[in-house]
PDB file of C-alpha atoms in Angstrom:
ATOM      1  CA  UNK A  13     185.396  48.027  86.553  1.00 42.00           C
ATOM      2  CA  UNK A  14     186.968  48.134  82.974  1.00 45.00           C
ATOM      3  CA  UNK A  15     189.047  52.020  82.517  1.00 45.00           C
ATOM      4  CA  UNK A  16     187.788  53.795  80.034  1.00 48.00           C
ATOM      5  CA  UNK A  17     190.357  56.249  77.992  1.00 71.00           C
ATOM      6  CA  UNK A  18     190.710  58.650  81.126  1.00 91.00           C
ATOM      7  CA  UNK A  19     190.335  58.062  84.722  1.00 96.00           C
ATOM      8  CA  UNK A  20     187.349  60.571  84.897  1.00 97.00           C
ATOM      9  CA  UNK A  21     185.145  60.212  81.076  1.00 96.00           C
ATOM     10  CA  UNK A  22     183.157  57.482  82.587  1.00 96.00           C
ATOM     11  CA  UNK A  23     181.793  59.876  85.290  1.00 98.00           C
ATOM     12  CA  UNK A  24     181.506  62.994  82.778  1.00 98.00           C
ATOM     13  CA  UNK A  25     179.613  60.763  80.692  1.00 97.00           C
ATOM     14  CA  UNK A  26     177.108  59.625  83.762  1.00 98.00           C
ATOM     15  CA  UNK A  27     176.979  63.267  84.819  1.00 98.00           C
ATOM     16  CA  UNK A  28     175.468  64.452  81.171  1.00 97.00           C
ATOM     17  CA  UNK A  29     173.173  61.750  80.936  1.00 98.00           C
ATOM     18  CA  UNK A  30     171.357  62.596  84.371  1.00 98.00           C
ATOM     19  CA  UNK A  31     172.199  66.484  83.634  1.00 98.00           C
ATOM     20  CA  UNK A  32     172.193  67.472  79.822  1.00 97.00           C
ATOM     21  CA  UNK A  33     171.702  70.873  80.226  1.00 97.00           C
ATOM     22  CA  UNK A  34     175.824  71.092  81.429  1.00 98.00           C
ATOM     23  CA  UNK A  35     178.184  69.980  78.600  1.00 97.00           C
ATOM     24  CA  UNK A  36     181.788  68.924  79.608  1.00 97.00           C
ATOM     25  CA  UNK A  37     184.675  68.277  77.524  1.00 96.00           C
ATOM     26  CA  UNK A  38     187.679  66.700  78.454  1.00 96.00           C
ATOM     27  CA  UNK A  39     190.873  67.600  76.978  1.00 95.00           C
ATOM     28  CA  UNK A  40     193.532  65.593  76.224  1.00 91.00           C
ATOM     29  CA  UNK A  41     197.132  66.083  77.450  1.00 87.00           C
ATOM     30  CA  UNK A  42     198.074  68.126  74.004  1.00 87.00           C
ATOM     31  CA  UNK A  43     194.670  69.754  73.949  1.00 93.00           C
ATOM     32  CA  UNK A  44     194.711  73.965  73.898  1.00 94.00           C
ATOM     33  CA  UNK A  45     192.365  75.184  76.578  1.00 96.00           C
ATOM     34  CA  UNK A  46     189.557  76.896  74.458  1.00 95.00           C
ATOM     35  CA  UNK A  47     189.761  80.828  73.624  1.00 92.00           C
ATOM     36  CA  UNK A  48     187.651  82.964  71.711  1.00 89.00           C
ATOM     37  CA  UNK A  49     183.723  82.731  70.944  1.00 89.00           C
ATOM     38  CA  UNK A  50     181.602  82.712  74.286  1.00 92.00           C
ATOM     39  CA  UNK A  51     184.454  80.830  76.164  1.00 97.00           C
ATOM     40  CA  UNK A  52     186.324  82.230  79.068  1.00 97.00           C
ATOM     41  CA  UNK A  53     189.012  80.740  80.331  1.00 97.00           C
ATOM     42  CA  UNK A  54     189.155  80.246  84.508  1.00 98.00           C
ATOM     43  CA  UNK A  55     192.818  82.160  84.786  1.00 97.00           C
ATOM     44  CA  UNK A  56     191.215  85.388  83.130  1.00 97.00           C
ATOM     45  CA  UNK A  57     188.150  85.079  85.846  1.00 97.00           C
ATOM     46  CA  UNK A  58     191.131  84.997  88.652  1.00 97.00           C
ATOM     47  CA  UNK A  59     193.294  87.832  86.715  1.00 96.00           C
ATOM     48  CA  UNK A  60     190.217  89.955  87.828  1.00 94.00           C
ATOM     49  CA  UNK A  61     190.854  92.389  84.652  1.00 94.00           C
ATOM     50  CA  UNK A  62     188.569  92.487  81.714  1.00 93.00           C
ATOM     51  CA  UNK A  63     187.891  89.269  81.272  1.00 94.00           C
ATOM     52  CA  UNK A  64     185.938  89.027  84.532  1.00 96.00           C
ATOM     53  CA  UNK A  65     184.715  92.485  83.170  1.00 96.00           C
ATOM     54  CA  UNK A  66     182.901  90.928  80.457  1.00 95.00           C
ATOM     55  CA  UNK A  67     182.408  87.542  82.232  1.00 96.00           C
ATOM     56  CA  UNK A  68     179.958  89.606  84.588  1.00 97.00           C
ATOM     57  CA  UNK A  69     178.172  92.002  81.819  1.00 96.00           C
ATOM     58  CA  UNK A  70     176.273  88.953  81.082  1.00 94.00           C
ATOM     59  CA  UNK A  71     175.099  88.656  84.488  1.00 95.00           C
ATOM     60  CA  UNK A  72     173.851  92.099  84.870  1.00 96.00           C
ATOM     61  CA  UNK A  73     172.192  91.962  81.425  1.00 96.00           C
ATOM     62  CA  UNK A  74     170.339  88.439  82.903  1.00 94.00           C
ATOM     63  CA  UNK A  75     169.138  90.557  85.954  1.00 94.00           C
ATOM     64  CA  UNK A  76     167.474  93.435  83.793  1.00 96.00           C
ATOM     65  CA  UNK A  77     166.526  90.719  81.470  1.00 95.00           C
ATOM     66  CA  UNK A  78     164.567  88.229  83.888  1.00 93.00           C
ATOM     67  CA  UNK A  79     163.509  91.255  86.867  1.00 92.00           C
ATOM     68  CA  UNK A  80     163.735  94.248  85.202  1.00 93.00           C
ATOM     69  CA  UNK A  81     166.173  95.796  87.622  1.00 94.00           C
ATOM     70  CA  UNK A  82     169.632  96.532  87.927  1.00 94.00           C
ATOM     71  CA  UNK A  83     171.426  94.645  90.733  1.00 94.00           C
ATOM     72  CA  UNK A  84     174.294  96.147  92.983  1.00 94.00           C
ATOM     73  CA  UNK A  85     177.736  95.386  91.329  1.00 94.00           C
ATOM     74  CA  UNK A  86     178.531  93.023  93.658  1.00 94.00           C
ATOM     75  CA  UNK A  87     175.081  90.859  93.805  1.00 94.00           C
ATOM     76  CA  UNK A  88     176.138  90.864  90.223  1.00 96.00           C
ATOM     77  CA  UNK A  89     179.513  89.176  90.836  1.00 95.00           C
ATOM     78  CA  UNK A  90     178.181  86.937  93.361  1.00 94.00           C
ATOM     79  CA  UNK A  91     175.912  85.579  90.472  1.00 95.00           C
ATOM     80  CA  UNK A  92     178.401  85.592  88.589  1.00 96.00           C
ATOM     81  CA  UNK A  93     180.977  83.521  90.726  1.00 96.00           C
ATOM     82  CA  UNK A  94     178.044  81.071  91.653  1.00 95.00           C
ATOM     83  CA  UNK A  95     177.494  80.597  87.940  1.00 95.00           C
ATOM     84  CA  UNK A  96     181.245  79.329  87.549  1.00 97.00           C
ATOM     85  CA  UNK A  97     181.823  77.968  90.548  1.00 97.00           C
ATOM     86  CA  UNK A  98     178.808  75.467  90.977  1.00 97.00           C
ATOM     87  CA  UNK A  99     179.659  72.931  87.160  1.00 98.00           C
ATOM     88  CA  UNK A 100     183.823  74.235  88.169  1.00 98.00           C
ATOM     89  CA  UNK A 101     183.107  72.059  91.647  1.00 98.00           C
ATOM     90  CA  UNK A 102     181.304  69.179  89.835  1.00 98.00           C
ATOM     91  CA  UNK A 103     184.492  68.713  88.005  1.00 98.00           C
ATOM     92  CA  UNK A 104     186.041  67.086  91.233  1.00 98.00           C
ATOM     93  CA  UNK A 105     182.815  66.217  93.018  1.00 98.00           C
ATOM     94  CA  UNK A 106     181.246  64.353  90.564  1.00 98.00           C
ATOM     95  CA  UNK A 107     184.601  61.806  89.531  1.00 98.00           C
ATOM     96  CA  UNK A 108     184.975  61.141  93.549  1.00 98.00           C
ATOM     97  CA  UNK A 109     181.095  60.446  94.591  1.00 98.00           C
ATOM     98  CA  UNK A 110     180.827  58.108  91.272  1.00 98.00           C
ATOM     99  CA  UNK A 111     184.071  56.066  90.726  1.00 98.00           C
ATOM    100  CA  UNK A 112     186.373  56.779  93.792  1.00 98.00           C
ATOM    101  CA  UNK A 113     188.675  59.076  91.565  1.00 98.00           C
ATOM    102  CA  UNK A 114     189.978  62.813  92.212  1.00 98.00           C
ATOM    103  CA  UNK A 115     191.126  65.372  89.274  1.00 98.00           C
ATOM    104  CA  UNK A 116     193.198  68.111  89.747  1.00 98.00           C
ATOM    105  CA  UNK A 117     192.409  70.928  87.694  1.00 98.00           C
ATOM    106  CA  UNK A 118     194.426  73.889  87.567  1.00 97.00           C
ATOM    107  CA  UNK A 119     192.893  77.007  86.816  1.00 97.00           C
ATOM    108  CA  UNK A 120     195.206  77.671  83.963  1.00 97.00           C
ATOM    109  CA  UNK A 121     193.281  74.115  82.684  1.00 98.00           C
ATOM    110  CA  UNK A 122     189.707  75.061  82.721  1.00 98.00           C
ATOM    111  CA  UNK A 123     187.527  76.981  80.511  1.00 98.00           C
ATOM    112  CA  UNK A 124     183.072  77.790  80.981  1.00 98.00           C
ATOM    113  CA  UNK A 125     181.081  78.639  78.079  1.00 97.00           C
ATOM    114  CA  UNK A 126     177.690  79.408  79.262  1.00 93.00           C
ATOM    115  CA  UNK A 127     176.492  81.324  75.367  1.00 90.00           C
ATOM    116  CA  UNK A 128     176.162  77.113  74.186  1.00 91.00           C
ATOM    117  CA  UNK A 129     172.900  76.600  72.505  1.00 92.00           C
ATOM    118  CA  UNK A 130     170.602  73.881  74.201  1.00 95.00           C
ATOM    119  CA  UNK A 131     173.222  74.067  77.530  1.00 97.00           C
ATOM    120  CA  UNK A 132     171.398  76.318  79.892  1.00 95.00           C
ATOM    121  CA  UNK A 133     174.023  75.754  82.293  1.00 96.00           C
ATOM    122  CA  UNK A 134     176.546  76.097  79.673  1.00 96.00           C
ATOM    123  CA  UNK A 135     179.711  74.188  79.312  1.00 97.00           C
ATOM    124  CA  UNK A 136     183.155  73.016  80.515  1.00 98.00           C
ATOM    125  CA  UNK A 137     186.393  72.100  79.147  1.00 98.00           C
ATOM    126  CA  UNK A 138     188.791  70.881  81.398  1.00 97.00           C
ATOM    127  CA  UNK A 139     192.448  69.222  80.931  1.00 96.00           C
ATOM    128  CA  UNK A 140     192.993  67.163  84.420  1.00 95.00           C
ATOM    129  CA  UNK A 141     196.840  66.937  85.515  1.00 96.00           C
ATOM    130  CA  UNK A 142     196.612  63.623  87.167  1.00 96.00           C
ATOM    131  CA  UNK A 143     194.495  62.170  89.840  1.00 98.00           C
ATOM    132  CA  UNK A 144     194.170  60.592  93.236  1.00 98.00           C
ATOM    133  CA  UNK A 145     192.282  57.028  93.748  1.00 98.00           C
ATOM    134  CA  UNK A 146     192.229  54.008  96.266  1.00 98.00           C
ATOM    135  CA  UNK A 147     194.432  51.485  96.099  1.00 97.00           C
ATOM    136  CA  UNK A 148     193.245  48.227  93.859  1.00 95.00           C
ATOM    137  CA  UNK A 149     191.424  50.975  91.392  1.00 97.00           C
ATOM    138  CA  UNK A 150     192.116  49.915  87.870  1.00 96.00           C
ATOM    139  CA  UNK A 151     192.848  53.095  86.989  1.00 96.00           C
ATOM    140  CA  UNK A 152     195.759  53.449  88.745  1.00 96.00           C
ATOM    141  CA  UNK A 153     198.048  51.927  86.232  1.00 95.00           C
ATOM    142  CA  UNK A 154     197.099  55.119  83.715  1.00 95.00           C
ATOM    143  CA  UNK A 155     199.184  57.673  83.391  1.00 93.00           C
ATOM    144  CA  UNK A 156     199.351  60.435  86.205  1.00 95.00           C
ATOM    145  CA  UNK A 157     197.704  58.166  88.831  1.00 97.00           C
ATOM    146  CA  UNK A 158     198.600  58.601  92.431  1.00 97.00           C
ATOM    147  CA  UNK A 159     197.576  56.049  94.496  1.00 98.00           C
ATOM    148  CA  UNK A 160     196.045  57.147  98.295  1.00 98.00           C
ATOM    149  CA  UNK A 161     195.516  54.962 102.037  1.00 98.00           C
ATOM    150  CA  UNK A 162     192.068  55.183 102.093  1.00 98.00           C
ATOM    151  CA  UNK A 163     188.883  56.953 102.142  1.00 98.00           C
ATOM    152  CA  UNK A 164     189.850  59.771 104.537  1.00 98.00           C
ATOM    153  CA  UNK A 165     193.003  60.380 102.112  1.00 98.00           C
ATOM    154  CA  UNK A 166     190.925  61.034  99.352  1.00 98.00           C
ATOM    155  CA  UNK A 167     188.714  63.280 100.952  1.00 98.00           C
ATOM    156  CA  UNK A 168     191.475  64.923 102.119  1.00 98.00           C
ATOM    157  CA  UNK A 169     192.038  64.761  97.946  1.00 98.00           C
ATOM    158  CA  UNK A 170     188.916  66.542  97.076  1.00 98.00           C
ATOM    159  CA  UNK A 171     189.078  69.238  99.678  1.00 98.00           C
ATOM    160  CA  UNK A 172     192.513  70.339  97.757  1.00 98.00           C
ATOM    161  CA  UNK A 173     191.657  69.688  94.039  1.00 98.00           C
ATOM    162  CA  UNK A 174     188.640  72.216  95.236  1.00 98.00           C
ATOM    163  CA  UNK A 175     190.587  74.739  96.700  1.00 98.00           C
ATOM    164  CA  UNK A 176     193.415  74.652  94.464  1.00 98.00           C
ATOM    165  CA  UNK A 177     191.149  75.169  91.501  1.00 98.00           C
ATOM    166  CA  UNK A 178     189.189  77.654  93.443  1.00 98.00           C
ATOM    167  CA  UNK A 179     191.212  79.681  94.927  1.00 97.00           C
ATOM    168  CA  UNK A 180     192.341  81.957  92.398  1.00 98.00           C
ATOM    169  CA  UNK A 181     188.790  82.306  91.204  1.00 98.00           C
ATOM    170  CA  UNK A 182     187.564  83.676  94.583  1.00 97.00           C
ATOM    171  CA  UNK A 183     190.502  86.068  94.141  1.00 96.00           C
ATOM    172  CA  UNK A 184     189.390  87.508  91.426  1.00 96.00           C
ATOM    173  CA  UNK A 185     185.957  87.548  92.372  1.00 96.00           C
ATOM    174  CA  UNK A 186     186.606  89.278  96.076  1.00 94.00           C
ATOM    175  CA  UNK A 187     186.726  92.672  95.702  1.00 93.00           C
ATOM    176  CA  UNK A 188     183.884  93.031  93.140  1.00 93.00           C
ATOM    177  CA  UNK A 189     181.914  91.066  95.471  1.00 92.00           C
ATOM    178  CA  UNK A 190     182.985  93.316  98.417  1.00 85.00           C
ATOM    179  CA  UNK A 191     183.549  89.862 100.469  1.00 80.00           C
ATOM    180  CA  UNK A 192     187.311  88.243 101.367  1.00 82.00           C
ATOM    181  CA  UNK A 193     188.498  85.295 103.227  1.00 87.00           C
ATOM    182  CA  UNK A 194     185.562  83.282 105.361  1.00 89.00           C
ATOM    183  CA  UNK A 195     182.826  85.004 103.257  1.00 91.00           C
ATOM    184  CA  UNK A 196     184.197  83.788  99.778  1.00 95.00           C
ATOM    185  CA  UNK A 197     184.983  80.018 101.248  1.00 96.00           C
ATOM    186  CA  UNK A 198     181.613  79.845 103.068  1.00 95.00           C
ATOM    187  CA  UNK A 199     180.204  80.668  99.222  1.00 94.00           C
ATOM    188  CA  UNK A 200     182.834  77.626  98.115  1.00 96.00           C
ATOM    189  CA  UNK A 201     181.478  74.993 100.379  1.00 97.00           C
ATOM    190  CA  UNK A 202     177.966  75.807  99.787  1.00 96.00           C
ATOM    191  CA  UNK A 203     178.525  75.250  95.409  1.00 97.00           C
ATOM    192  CA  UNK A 204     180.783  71.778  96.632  1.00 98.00           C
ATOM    193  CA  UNK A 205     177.359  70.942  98.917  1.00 97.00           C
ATOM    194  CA  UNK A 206     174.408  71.674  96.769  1.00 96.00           C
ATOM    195  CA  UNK A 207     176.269  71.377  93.245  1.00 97.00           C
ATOM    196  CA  UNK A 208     177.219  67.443  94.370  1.00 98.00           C
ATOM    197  CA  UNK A 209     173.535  67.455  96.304  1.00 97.00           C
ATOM    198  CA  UNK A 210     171.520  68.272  93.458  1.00 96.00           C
ATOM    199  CA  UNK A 211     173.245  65.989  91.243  1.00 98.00           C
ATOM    200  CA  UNK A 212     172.812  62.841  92.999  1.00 98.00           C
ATOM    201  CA  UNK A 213     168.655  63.917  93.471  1.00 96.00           C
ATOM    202  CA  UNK A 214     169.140  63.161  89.667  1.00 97.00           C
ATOM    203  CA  UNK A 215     171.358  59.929  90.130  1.00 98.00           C
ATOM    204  CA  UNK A 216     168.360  59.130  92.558  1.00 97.00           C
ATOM    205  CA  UNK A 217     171.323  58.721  95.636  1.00 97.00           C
ATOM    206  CA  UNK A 218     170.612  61.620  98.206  1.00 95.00           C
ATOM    207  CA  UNK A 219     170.525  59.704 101.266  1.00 95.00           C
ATOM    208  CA  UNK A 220     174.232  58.373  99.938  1.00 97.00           C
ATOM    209  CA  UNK A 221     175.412  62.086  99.125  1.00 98.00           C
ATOM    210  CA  UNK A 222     174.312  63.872 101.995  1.00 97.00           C
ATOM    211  CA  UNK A 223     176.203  61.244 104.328  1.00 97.00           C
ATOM    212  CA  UNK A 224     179.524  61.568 102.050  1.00 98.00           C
ATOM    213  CA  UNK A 225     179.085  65.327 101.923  1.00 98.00           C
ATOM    214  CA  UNK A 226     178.901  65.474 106.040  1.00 97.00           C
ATOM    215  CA  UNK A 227     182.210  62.962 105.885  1.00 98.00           C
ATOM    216  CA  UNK A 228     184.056  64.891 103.149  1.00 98.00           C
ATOM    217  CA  UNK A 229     182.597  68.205 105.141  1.00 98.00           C
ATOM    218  CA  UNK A 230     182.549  67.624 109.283  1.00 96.00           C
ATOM    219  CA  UNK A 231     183.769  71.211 110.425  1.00 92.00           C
ATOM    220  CA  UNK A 232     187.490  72.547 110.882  1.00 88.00           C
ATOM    221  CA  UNK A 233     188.798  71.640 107.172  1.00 95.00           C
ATOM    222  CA  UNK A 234     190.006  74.902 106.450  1.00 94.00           C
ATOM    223  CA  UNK A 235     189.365  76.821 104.055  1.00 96.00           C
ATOM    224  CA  UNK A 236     185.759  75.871 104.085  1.00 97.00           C
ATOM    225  CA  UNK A 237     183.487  77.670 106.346  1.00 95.00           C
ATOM    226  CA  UNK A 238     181.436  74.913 108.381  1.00 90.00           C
ATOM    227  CA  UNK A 239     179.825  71.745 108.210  1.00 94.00           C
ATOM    228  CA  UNK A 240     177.688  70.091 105.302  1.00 94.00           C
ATOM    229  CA  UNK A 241     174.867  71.810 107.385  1.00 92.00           C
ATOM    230  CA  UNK A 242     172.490  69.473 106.709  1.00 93.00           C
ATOM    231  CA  UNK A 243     169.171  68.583 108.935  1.00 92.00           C
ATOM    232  CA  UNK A 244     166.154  67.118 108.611  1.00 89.00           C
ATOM    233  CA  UNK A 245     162.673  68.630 109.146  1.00 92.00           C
ATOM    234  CA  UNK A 246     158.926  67.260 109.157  1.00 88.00           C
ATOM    235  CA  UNK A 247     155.873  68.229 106.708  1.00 87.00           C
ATOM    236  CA  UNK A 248     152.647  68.244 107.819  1.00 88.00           C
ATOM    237  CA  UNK A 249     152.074  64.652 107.402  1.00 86.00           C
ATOM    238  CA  UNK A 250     155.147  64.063 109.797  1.00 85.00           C
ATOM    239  CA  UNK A 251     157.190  62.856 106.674  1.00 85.00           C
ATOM    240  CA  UNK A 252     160.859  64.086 106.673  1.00 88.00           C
ATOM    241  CA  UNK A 253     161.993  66.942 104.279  1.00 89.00           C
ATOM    242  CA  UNK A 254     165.962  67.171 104.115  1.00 89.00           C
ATOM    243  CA  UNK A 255     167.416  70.818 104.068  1.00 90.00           C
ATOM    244  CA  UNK A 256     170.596  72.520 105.157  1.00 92.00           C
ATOM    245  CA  UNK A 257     171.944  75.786 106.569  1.00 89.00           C
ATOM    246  CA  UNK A 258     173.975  77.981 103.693  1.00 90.00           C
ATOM    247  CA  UNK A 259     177.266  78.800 104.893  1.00 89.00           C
ATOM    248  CA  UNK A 260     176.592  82.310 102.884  1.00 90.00           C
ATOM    249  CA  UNK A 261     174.075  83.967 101.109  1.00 84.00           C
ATOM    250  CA  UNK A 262     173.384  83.989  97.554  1.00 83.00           C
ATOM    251  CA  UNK A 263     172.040  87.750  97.750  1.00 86.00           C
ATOM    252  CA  UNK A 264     168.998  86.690  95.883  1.00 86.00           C
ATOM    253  CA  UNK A 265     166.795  88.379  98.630  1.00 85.00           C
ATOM    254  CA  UNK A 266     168.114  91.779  97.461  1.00 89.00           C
ATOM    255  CA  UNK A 267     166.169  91.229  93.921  1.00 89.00           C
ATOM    256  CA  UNK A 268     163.294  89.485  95.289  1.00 86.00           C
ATOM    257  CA  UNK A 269     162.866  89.411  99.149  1.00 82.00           C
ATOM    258  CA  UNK A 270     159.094  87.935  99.426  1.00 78.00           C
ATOM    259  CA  UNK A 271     161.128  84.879  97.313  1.00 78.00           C
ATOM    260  CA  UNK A 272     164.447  83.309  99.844  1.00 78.00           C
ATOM    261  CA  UNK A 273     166.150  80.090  98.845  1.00 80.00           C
ATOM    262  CA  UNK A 274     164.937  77.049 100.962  1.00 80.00           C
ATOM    263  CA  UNK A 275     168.102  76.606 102.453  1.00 84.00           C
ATOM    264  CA  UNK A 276     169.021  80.465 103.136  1.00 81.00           C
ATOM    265  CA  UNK A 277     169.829  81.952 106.664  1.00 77.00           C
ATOM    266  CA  UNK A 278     167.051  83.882 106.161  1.00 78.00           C
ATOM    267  CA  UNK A 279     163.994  81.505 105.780  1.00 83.00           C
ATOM    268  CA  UNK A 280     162.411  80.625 108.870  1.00 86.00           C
ATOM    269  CA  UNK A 281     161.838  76.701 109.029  1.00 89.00           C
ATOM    270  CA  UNK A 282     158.151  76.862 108.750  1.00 88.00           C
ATOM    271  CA  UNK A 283     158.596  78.905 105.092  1.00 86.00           C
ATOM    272  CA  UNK A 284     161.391  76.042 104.676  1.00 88.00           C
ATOM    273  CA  UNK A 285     158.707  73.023 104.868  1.00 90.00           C
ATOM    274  CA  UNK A 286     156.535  75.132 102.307  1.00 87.00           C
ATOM    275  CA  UNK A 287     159.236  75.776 100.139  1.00 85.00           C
ATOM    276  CA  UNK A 288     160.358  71.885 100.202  1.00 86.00           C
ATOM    277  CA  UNK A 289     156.596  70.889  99.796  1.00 84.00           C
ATOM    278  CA  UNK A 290     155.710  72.960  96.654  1.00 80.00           C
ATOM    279  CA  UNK A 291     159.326  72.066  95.036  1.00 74.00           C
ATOM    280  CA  UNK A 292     158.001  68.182  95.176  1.00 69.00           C
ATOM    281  CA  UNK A 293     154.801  68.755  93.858  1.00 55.00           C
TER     282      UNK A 293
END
């Protein structure tokens, strides 16, 4: 496979043609991280000051935008994390389930613009400092390539660009969102599970992501909460319909309770298969 001019613009690339609504740009090593406009950069979101301040006003203007309701402060900030977190983890995902390569991102490194005409999921940019592949990768004779063992080493690669990058975040997210520890991770693995998920739906590779997922996610990999949760169930004409368990709740329920997530704790597997039914219609 011929390197392009970074380990990870081939996958970006991939990732906007099969999701154009997310805009990423990379930054090169003498690039500034973005300031100013609609952009906010990922170390002002852990800071938990006034950037997260204003990071979340445009949350709770959404909610009395789209439901004409306010929502609790922190359903607010758990929005508001998900927003971030979800394209943050597709930074890392996306590079690893494509071309066998891991960034490390630094949350000083990262900065989300969701205010982006035509990018309803708004956009990154993101300055990687180095990355992990497998040995005989082309890409490991550019600059600030580490080379790992194998496949279970660079899983092992992924959990920790993930956390590293996330860590912080959930920091500064906690105590708005009245959740710490297990609560906040369980909310991490489910935006590494469905973020990666939903992307390869797109790529047209689900079968191949949810058995990666379960290998990068089997239980006991601290500090995520759980498994990749998924399981299969039937519809009516005995054909299978793949969910999963959420590790933690999205608190959607507390705007609209008649309306649960497919995969939420609190759906009931026969509300699941009509969920999953009227989605593929």
């Amino acid at each position: 496979m011929p390197v392009s001019r970074s380990a990870v613009a081939d996958s970006y690339a991939r990732l906007s043609e099969v999701l154009p609504g997310l805009g990423i740009t990379e930054l090169g090593a003498g690039d500034e991280v973005p300031a100013g406009g609609g952009w906010t950069a990922a170390a002002s979101l852990a800071e938990g000051g006034a950037g997260l301040e204003s990071f979340l006003a445009w949350d709770d203007a959404q909610v009395v935008r789209d439901y004409g309701q306010r929502a609790r402060p922190d359903v607010v900030a758990s929005f508001g994390l998900h927003r971030y977190a979800w394209p943050a983890c597709l930074l890392v995902t996306v590079p690893w389930f494509l071309h066998r390569r891991v960034p490390r991102y630094p949350v000083t490194h990262v900065a989300y613009d969701r205010t982006a005409p035509g990018l309803p999921l708004g956009r990154m940019a993101a300055r990687p400092e180095g990355f992990a592949c497998l040995p005989g990768d082309p890409a490991a004779a550019l600059p600030g390539a580490r080379v790992v063992a194998d496949e279970e080493a660079l899983r092992a690669e992924v959990r920790a660009a993930v956390a590293e990058h996330l860590e912080p975040v959930l920091a500064g997210f906690g105590p708005r969102m009245r959740r710490r520890g297990r609560a906040l991770w369980g909310m991490a693995t489910d935006e590494v599970v469905e973020g990666l998920w939903y992307v390869a739906h797109l790529l047209g590779e689900q079968e191949r992501a949810r058995h990666e997922l379960e290998l990068l996610l089997p239980g006991a990999t601290r500090p995520y909460v759980g498994t990749a949760a998924f399981r299969e169930l039937k519809g009516p004409d005995g054909r299978p319909l793949h969910t999963r368990d959420r590790a933690s709740c999205c608190m959607f329920y507390t705007l609209r309770p008649e309306d649960t997530c497919a995969t939420c704790p609190r759906t009931c597997d026969a509300d699941r298969v009509n969920k999953l039914l009227a989605a593929s219609v």
